[in-house]
Coordinates of C-alpha atoms in Angstrom, one line a residue:
X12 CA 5.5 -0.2 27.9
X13 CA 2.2 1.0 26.9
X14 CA -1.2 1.1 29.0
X15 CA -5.0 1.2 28.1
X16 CA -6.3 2.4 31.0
X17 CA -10.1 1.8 31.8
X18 CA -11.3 3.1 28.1
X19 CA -14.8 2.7 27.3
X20 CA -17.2 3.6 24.3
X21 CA -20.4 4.9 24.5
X22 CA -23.0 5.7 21.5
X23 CA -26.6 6.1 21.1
X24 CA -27.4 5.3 24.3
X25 CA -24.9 2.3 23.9
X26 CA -22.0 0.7 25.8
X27 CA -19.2 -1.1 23.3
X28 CA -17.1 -1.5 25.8
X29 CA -16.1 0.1 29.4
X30 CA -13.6 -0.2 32.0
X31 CA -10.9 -2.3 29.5
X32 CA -7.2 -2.3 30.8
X33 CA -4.6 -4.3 29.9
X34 CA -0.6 -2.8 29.3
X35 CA 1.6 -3.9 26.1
X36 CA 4.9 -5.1 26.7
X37 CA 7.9 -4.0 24.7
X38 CA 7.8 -7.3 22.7
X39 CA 4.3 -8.3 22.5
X40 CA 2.7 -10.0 19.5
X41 CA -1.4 -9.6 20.6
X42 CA -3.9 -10.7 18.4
X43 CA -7.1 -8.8 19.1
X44 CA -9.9 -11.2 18.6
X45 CA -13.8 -11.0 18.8
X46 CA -16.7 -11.3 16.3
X47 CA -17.8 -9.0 14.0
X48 CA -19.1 -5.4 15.9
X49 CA -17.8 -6.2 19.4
X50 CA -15.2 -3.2 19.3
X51 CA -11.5 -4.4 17.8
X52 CA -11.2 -1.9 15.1
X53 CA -12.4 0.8 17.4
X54 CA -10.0 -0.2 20.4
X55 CA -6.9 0.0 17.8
X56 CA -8.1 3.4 16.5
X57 CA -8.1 4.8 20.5
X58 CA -4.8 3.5 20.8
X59 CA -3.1 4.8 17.8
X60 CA -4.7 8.3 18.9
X61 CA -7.7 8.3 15.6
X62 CA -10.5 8.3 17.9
X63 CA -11.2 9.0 21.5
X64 CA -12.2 6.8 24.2
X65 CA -15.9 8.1 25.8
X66 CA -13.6 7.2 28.8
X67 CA -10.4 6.5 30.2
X68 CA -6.8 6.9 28.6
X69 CA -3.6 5.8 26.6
X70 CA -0.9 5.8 28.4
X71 CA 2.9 5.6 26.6
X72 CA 6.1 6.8 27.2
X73 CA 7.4 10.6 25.8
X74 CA 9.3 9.4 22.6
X75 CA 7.4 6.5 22.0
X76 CA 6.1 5.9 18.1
X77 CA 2.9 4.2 17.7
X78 CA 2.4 3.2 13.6
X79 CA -1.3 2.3 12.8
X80 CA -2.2 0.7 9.3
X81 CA -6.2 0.9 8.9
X82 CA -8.1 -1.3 6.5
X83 CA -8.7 1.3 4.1
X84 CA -6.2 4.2 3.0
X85 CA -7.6 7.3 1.4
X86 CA -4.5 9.2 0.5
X87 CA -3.1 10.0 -2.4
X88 CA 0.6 11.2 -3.4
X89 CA 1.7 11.7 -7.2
X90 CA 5.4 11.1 -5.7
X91 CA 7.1 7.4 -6.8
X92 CA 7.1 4.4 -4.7
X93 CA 10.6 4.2 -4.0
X94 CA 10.1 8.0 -2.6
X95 CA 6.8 7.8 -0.7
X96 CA 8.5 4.4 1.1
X97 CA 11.5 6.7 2.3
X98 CA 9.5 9.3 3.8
X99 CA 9.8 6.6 6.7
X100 CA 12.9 8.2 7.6
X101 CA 11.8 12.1 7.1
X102 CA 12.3 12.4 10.9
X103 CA 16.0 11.6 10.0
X104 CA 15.9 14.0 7.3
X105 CA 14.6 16.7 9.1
X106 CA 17.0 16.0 12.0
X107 CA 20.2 16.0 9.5
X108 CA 18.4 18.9 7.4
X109 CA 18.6 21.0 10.5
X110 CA 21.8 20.6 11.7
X111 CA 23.5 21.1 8.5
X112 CA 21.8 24.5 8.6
X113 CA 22.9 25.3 12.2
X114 CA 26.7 23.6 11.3
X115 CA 26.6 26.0 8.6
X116 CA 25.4 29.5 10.9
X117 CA 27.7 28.3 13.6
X118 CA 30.7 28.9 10.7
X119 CA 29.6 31.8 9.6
X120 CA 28.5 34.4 12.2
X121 CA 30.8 35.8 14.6
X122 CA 28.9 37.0 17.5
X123 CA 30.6 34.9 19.2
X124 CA 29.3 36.1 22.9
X125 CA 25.4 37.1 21.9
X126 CA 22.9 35.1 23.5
X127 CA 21.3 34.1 19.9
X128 CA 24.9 32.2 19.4
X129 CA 25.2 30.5 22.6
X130 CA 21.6 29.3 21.8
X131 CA 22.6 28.0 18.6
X132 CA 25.4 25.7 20.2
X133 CA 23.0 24.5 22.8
X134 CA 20.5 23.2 19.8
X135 CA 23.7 22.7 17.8
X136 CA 25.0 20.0 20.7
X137 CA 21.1 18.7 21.7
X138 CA 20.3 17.8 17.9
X139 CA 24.0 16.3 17.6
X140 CA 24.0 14.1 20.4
X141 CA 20.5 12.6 19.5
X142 CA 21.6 12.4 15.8
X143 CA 25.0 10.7 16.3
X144 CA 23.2 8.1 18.4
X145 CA 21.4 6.5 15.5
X146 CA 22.8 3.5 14.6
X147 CA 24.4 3.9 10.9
X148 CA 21.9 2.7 8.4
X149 CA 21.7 1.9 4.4
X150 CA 18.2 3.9 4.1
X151 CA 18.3 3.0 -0.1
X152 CA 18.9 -0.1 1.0
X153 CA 16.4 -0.6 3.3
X154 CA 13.7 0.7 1.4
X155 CA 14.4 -1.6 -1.4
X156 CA 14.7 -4.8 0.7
X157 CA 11.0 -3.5 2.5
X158 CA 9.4 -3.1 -1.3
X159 CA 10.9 -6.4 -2.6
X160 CA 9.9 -8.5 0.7
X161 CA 6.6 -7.2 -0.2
X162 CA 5.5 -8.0 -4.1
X163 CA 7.2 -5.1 -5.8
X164 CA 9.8 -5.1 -8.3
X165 CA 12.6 -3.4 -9.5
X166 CA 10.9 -1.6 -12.0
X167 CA 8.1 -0.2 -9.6
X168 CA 10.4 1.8 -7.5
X169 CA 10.1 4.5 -10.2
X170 CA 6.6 4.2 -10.6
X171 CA 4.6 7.1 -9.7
X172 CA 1.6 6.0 -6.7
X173 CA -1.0 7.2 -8.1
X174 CA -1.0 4.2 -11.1
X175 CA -0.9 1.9 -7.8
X176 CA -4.6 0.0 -6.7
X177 CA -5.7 0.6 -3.1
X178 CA -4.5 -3.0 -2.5
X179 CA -0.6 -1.6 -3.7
X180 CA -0.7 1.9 -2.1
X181 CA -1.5 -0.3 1.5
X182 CA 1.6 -2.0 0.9
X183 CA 3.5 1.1 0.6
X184 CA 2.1 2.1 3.7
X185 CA 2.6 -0.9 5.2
X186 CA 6.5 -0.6 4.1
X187 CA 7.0 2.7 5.1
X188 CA 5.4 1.5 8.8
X189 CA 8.2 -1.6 9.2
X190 CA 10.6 0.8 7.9
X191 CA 10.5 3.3 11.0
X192 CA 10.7 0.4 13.2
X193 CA 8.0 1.8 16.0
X194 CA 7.4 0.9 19.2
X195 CA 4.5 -0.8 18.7
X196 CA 2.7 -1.4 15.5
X197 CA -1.2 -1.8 15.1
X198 CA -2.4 -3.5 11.8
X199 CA -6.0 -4.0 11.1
X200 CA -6.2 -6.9 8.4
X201 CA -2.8 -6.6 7.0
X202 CA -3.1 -9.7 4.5
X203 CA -6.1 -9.1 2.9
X204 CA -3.9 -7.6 -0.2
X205 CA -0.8 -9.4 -0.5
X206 CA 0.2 -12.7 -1.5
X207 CA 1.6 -15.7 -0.1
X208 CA 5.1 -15.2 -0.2
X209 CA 4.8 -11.4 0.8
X210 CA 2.4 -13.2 4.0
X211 CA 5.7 -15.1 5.1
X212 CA 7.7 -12.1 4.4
X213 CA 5.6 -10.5 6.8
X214 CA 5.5 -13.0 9.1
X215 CA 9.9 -13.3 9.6
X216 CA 9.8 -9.4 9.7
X217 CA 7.4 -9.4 12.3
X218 CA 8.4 -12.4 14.5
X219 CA 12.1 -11.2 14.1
X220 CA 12.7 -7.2 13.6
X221 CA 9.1 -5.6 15.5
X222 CA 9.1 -5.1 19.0
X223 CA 5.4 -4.9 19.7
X224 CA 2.4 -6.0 17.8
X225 CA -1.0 -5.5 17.9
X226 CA -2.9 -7.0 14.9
X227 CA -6.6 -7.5 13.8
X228 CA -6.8 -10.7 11.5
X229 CA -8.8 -13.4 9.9
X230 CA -5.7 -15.1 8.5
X231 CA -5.7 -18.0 11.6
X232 CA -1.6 -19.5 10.2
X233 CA -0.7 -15.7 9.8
X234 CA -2.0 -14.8 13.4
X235 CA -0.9 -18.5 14.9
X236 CA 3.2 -18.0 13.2
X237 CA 2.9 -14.4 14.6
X238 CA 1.3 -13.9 17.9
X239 CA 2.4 -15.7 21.4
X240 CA -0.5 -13.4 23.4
X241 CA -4.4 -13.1 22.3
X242 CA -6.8 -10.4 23.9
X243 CA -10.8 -11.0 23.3
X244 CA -13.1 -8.5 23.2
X245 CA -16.8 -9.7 23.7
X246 CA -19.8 -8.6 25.5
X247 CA -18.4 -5.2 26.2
X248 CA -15.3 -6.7 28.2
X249 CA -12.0 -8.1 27.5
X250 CA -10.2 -11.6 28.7
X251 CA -6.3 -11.7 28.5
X252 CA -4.5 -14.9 27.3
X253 CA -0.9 -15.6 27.3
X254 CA -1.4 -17.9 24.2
X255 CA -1.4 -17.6 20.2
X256 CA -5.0 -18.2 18.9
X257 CA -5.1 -22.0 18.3
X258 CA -4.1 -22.5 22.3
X259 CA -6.6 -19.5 23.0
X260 CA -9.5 -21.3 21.4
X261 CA -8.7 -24.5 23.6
X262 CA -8.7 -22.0 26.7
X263 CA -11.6 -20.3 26.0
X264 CA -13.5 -23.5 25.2
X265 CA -12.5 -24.3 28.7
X266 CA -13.1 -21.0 30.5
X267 CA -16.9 -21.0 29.0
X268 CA -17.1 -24.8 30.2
X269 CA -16.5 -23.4 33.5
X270 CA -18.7 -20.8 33.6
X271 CA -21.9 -22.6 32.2
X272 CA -21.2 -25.0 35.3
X273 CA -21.3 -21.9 37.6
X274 CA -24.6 -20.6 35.8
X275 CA -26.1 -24.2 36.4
X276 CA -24.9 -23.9 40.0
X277 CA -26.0 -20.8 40.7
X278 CA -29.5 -21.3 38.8
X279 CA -30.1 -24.4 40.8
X280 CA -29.7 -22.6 44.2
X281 CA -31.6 -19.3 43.3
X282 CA -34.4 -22.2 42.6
X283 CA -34.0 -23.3 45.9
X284 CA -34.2 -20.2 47.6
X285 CA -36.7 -19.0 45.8
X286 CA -39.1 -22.3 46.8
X287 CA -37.8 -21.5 50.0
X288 CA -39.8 -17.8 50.0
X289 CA -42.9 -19.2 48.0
X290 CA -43.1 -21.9 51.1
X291 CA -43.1 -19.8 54.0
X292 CA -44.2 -16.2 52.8
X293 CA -46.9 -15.1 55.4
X294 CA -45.6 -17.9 57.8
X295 CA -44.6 -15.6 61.0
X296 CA -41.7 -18.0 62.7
X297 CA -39.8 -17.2 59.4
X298 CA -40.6 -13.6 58.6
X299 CA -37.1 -12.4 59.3
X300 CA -35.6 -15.4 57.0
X301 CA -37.8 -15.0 54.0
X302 CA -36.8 -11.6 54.1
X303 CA -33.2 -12.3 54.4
X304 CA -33.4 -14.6 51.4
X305 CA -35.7 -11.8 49.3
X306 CA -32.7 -9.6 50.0
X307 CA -29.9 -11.6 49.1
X308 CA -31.6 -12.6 45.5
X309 CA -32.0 -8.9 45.1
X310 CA -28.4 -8.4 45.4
X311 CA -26.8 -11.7 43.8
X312 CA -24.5 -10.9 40.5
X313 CA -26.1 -13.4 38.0
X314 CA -23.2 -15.1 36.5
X315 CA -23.0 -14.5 33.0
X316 CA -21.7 -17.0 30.5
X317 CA -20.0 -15.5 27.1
X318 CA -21.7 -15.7 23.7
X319 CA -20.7 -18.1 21.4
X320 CA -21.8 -19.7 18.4
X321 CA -23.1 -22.6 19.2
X322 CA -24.5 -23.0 14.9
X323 CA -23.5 -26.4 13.5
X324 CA -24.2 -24.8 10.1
X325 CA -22.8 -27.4 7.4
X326 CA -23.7 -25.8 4.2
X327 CA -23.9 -28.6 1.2
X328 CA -23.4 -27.6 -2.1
X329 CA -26.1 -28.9 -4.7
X330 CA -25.2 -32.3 -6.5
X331 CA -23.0 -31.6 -9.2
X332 CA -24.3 -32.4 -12.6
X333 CA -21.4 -35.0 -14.0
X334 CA -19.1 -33.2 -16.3
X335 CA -16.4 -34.3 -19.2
X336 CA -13.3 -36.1 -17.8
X337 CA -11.3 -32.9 -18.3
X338 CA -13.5 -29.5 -17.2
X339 CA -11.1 -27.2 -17.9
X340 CA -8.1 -27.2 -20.7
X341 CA -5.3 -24.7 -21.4
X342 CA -2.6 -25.6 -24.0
X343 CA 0.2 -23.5 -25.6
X344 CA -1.6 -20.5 -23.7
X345 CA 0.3 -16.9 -24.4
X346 CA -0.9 -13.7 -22.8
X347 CA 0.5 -10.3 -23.4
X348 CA -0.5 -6.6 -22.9
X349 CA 1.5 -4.4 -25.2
X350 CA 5.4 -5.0 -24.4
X351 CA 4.3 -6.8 -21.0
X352 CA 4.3 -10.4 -21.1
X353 CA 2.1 -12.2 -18.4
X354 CA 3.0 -15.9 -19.2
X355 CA 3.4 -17.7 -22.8
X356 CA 3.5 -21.8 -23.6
X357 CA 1.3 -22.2 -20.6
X358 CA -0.6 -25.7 -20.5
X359 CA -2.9 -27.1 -17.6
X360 CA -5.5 -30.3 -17.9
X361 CA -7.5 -29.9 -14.5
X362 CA -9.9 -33.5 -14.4
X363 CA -13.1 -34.1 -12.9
X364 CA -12.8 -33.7 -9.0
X365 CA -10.1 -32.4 -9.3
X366 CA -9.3 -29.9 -6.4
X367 CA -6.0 -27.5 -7.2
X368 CA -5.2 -23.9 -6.1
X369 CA -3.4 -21.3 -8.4
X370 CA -0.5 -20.0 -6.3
X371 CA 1.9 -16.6 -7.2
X372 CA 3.0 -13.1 -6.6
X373 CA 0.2 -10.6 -7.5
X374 CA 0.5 -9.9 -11.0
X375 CA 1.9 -13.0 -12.1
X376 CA -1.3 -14.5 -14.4
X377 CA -3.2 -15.7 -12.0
X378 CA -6.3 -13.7 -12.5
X379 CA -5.4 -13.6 -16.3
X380 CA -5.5 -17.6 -16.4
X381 CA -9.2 -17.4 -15.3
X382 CA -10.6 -14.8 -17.1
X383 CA -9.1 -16.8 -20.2
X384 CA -10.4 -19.8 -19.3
X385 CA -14.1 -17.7 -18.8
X386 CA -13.1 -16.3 -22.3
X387 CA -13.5 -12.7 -20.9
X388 CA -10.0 -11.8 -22.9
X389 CA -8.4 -12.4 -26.1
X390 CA -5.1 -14.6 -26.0
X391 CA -3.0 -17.0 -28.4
X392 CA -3.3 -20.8 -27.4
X393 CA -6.5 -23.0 -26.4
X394 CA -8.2 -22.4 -23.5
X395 CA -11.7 -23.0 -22.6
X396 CA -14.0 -25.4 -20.5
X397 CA -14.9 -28.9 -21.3
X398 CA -17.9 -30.9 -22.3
X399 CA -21.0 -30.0 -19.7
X400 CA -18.8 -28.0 -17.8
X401 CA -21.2 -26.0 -15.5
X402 CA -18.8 -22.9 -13.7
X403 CA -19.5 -21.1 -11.0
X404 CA -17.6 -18.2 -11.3
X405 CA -16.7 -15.6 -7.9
X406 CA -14.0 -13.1 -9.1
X407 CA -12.7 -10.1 -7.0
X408 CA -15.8 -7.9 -8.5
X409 CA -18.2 -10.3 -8.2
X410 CA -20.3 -8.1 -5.9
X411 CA -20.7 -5.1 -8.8
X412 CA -22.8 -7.7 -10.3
X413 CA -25.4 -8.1 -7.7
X414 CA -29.1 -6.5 -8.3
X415 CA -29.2 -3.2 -6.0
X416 CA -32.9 -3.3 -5.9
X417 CA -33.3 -6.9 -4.0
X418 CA -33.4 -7.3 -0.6
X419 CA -29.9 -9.4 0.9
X420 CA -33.1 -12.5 1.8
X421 CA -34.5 -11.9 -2.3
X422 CA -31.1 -12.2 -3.6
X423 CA -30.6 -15.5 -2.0
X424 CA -34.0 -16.8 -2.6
X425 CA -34.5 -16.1 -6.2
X426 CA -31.3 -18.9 -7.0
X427 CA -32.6 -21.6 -3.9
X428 CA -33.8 -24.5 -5.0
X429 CA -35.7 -27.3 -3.2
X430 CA -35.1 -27.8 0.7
X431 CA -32.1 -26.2 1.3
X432 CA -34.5 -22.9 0.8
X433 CA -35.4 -23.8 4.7
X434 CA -32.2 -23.0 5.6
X435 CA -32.0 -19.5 4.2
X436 CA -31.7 -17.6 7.1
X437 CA -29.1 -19.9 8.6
X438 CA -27.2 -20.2 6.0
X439 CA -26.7 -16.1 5.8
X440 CA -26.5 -16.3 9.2
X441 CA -23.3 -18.0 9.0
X442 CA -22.1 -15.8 6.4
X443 CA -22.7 -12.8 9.2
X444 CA -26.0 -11.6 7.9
X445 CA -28.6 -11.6 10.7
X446 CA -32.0 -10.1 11.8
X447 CA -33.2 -7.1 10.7
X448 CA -29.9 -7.4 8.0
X449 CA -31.3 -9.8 5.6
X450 CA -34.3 -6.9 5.1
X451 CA -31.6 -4.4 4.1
X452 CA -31.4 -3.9 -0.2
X453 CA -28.1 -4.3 -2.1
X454 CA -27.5 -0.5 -2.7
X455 CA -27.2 0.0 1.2
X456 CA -24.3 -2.8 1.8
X457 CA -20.7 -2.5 2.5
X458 CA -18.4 -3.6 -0.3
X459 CA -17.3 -6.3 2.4
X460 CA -21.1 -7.3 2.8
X461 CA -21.9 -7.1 -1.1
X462 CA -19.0 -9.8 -1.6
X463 CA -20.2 -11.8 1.3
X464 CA -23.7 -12.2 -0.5
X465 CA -22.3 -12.7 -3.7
X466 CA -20.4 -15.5 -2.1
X467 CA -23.5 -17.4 -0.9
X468 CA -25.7 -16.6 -3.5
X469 CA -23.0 -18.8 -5.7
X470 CA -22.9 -21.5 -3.2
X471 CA -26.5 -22.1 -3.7
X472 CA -26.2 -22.5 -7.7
X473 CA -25.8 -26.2 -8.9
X474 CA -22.6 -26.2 -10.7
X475 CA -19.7 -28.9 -11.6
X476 CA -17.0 -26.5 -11.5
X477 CA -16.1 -23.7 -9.3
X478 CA -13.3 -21.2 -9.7
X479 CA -12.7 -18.5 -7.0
X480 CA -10.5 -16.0 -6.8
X481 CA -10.0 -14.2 -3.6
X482 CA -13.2 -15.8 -2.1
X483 CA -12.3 -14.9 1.5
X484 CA -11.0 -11.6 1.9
X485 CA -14.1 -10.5 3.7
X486 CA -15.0 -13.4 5.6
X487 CA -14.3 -13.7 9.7
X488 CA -12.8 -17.0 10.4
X489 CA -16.5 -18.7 11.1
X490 CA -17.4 -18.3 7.5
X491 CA -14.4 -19.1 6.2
X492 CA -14.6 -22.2 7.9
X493 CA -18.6 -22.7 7.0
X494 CA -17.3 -21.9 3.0
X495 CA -14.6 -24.3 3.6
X496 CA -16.0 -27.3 4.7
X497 CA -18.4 -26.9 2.2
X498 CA -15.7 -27.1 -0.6
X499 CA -14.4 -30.1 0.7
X500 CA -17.6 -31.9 0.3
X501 CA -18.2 -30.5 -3.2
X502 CA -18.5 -33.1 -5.5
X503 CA -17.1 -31.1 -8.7
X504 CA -13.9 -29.6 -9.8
X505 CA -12.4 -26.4 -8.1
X506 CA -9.9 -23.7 -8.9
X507 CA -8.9 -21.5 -6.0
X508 CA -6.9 -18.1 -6.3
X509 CA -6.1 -17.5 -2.4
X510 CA -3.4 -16.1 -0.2
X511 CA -4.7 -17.7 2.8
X512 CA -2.6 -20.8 3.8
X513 CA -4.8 -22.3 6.4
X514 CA -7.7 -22.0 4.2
X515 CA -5.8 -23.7 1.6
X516 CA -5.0 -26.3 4.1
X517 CA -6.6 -29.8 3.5
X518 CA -8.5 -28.5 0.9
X519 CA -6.0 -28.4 -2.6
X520 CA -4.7 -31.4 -3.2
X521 CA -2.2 -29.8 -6.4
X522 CA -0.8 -26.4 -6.9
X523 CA 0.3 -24.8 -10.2
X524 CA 2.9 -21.7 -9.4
X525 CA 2.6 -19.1 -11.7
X526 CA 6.1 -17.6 -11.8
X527 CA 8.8 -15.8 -14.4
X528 CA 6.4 -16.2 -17.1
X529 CA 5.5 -19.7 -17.1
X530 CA 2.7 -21.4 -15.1
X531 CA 4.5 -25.0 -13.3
X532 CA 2.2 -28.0 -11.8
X533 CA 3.3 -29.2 -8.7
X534 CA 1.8 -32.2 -7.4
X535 CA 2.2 -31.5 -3.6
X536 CA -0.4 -30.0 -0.8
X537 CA 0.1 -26.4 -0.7
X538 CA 1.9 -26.8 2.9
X539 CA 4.9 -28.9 0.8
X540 CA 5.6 -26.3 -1.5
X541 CA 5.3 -23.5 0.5
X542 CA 8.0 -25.4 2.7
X543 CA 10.1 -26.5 -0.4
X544 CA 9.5 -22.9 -2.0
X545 CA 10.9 -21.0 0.9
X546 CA 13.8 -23.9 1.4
X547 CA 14.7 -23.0 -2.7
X548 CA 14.5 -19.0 -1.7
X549 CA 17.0 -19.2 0.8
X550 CA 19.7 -21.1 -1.6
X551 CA 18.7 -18.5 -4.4
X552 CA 19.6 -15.7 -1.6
X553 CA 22.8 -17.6 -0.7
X554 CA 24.2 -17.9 -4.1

């Protein structure tokens, strides 16, 4: 059992949070919740001992091992991926290391009766007890399942790190964290870089081999399959439910009900009294009682009721202009770097309207189907878009491409066009760019706030075909939603290149899998084949 024992954070004169408490039971799976700013990353850094608390204290047992996987890794290691992975088990090592060497003294040296002996057989017997304890275990083994369950192949084991993108090396990290099976594990956006079926790897692993979990996530199926306990953190406080998120959102729908009634309560009777004063102030029968009344105002707690956004944004694409019946084409499509074959033969025929999702494991084509279809590389086949086919393009460096001079506001306005141009500042808004932010140029953002613009500066283009790839790795849930509702209402065609199920959800009404070198159409929603996919897994395992 862990505690967090009245912590708060101070800065620049402000409070983030103060006086939060809560303990983690052995087999806890919290999602920390709360909008943008109000203090999740920073609570899971003061537990997993990377920053301190202006107040207040962790409290865990001696031998317990907290893991903590950040959002952004800077290390780097020139050792392979098979060998950074086992350095999950360097304790053991170390442990079997040292009694080797103290097996080995204890043979030679015959001094039998010194006190430098009778030492060694005390650490000799300590290290030996804890070591023989440890349950038996196929480290190699291990290792391998951890990498496989997570994207890698075979072939990457031997791979040195360092040829690895950030979105790889977290993975690593990520395995070497499961590996050493800790106490409780903290993970701050852990999907944002790996694919579908490495998500429901996660998930199993997770649900079924972690004892406790803390996680930070804007994947709502991933944190809903996961979690049975959701903490908020808002207004500088914290409210504890014993529910996954979907049942949280009901309760705190409810709890806010409840409190806007107590605010309206309370508002109507500090009316009253204060009527009460204005009446009889300077009447000298009720001296004593207006003074009674003044006093008790002075001292009443005003009740306050949590923020929430209350923004019905519905963003509306622009009217597609009508394209050919078939917007984008692909036949006999072959695709090869060197020796390295991405897919060959491959042929899609995506029609008007169409709405379809390109599903796979990282490096499997997916982003190599689009940029052939944009013509941005050379291949064998025909590929290319259709008659009239307007795209609107958002790939995973869309945001390089933005103008670093322009304001966030100039960058939207310059593509607006008619009213929507009104509804500027709600529409960033929604996308989690507010006040004095939308005065703030392009060379000042955040890679995460540089892909947010990008995102609705596209959304604001009038196109007939969209293709996005990755579109919400930096979006909170409410933008997500705001982006997806949007989509559905889109009156063109749209190719999507996403991890996130519930995204997907209700919004890709055909998949095409792109797997051993061959791209397959499936005509299903993405929840059927993910549920037919992992039901063909399990018989491939069995065999």
């Amino acid at each position: 059992m862990i505690s967090i024992d009245n912590i708060a954070v101070e800065f620049s004169g402000q409070t983030l949070f103060s006086d939060v408490s809560f303990v983690v039971n052995d087999n806890d799976k919290i999602a920390l919740m709360g909008k943008n700013g109000a203090g999740k990353s920073t609570m899971m850094k003061i537990i997993a001992g990377v920053q301190k608390a202006t107040r207040g204290r962790v409290h865990s047992p001696k031998d317990a091992v907290i893991a903590y996987l950040p959002q952004h890794l800077l290390t780097e290691d020139d050792c392979t991926v098979f060998d950074e992975a086992m350095k999950a088990f360097q304790g053991y090592f170390s442990m079997k290391h040292e009694l080797d060497a103290l097996n080995k003294q204890l043979a030679t040296r015959t001094d039998y009766d010194s006190e430098d002996y009778m030492k060694l057989i005390e650490r000799s017997s300590d290290l030996g007890e804890k070591f023989y304890s440890l349950e038996e275990v196929n480290y190699d083994k291990e290792v391998e399942k951890a990498l496989l369950g997570l994207g890698f192949e075979r072939r990457d084991f031997t791979r040195p790190t360092s040829e690895f993108s950030g979105g790889w090396r977290m993975r690593i990290e990520l395995a070497k964290i499961l590996l050493q099976k800790p106490d409780l594990i903290l993970l701050d956006e852990p999907t944002n870089h790996i694919d579908i079926e490495s998500v429901i790897w996660l998930e199993q692993f997770l649900v079924h081999q972690a004892k406790a979990v803390i996680v930070i996530s804007h994947d709502r199926a991933f944190i809903d399959n996961i979690t049975n306990r959701t903490i908020e953190v808002t207004m500088g406080r914290i409210y504890d439910y014993k529910a996954n998120y979907s049942h949280y959102l009901q309760l705190r729908q409810e709890r806010r009900e409840q409190q806007l009634k107590a605010f309206k309560e309370q508002q109507k009777f500090i009316a009253e009294q204060e009527r009460f004063v204005e009446r009889f102030k300077g009447t000298y029968s009720k001296t004593n009682q207006v003074s009674s009344v003044e006093r008790m105002l002075e001292k009443l707690e005003i009740i306050e009721v949590d923020e929430v956004d209350t923004a019905s944004l519905k963003l509306r694409f622009p009217p597609a202009p009508r394209s050919g019946d078939y917007p984008v084409v692909a036949k006999d499509l072959s695709k090869s770097y060197g020796d390295h074959v991405v897919f060959r033969n491959a042929s899609l025929a995506i029609e008007r309207g169409e709405k379809v999702c390109f599903v796979g494991r990282n490096g499997e084509g997916k982003s190599t189907m689009i940029k052939a279809i944009m013509g941005e590389i050379e291949f064998e086949g025909t590929c290319g878009l259709g008659h009239n086919a307007k795209v609107g393009y958002f790939a995973q460096n869309q945001a390089a491409l933005l103008d670093p001079e322009l304001t966030v506001f100039q960058t939207v306005d310059e593509v607006a066009r008619g009213e929507i141009r009104t509804q500027l500042k709600n529409i960033l808004g929604g996308f989690m760019f507010s006040g004095e932010e939308i005065d703030k140029k392009v060379s000042v953002l955040s890679g995460g706030e540089r892909t947010r613009l990008a995102m609705v500066k596209l959304l604001l283009e009038p196109v007939n075909v969209l293709i996005l790839d990755e579109p919400t790795n930096h979006l909170d849930l409410r933008s997500k939603d705001v982006l997806k509702e949007a989509l559905k209402a889109f009156d063109g065609t749209l190719i999507l290149v996403s991890h996130d199920r519930d995204f997907l959800r209700g919004l890709a009404e055909k998949v095409f899998e792109f797997k051993d070198k061959r791209v397959i159409e499936h005509f299903e929603t993405i929840d059927d084949f993910l549920e037919r996919n992992r039901v063909e897994s399990l018989r491939e395992m069995e065999v």
